[in-house]
Structure formats: structure tokens, C-alpha cells
GROMACS .gro file of C-alpha atoms in nm:
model
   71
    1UNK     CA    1  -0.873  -0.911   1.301
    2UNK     CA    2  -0.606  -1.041   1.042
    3UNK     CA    3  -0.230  -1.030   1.165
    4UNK     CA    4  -0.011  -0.795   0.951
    5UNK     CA    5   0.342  -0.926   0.912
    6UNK     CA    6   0.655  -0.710   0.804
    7UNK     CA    7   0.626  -0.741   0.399
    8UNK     CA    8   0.879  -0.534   0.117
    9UNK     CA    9   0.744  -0.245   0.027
   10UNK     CA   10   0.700  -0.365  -0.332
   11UNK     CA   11   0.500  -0.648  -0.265
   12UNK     CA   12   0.258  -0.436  -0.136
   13UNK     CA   13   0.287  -0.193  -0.388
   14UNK     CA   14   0.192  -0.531  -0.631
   15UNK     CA   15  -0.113  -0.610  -0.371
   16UNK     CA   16  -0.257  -0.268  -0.428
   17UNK     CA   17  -0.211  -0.333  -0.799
   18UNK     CA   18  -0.366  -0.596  -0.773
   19UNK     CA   19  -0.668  -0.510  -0.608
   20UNK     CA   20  -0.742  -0.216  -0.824
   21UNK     CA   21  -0.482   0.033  -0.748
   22UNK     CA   22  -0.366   0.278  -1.025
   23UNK     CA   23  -0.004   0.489  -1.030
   24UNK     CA   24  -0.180   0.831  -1.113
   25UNK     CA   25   0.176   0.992  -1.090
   26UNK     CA   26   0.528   0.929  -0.962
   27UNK     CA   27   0.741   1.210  -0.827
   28UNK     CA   28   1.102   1.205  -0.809
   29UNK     CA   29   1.226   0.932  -0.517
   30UNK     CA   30   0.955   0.746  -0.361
   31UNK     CA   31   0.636   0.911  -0.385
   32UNK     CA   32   0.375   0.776  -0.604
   33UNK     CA   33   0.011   0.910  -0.567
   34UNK     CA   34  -0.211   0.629  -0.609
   35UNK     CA   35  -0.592   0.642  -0.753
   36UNK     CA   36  -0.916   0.391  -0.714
   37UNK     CA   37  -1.300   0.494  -0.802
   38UNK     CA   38  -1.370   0.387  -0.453
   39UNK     CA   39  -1.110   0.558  -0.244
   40UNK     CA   40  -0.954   0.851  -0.196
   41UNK     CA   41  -0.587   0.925  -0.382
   42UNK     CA   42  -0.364   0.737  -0.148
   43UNK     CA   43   0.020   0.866  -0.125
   44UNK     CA   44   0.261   0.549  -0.109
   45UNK     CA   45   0.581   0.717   0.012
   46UNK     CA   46   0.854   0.388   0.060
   47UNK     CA   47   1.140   0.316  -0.156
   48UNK     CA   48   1.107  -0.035  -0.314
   49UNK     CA   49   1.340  -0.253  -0.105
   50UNK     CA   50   1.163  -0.064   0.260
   51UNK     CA   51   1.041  -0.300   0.533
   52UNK     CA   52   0.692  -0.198   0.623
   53UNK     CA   53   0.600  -0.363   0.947
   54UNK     CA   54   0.281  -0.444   1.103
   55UNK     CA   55   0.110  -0.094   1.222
   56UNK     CA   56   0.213   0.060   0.903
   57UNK     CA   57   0.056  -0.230   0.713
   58UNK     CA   58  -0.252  -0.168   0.951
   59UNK     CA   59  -0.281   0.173   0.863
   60UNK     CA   60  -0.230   0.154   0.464
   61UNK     CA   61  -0.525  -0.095   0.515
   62UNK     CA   62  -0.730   0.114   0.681
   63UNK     CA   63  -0.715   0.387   0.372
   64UNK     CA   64  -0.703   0.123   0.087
   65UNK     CA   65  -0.872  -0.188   0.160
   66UNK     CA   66  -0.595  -0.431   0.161
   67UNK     CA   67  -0.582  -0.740   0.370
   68UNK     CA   68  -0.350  -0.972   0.472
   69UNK     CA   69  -0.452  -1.247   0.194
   70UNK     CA   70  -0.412  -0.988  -0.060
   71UNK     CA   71   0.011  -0.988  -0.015
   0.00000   0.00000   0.00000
């Protein structure tokens, strides 16, 4: 298994872009509900600037498909 390393929480909000992500909608503060055709929505609820660390990282993965190479 990759290692996850504490990453801003907008650089992985950019990975998941990047690997086919879509902002369906943003509510007010730091929710944004986030779409795919291959996975379920996924709600990304950190403020911009947020430190996500490793088992956080591990479990976004797990819903999303994002891997360490991706950030």
C-alpha cells in the first residue's frame, strides 16, 4: 500500500479534479458535494487552507479513487 502524507486540503480538492471529479454544488462554508459516473456523490467538507493527514487521506481514497501519485 501507498503512504499518504499530510497534503492542503486544496491540493486534493485539485487531485480529485483532476482525476474526474465534478463540483455538483457548493453550500455555504466548506461543503461541496462532489459527482463522478463511476462513484457515488462524495461530500468534501474542509476549508481550503485544512491539513488533511494520512487516515483521512486513506479514507477519501477509499470512496474516490485517489492515490498518492495523483497529489
Amino acid at each position: 500500500m501507498s503512504q499518504w502524507r499530510s497534503t492542503k486540503a486544496k491540493r486534493v480538492l485539485a487531485a480529485l479534479l483532476r482525476i474526474g471529479w465534478a463540483i455538483k454544488r457548493e453550500t455555504g462554508g466548506s461543503h461541496r458535494i462532489l459527482s463522478h459516473p463511476e462513484w457515488p456523490d462524495f461530500i468534501f467538507a474542509f476549508h481550503d487552507s485544512v491539513e488533511i493527514g494520512p487516515k483521512m487521506l486513506a479514507r477519501i481514497a477509499k470512496r474516490t479513487g485517489l492515490q498518492p501519485e495523483d497529489l
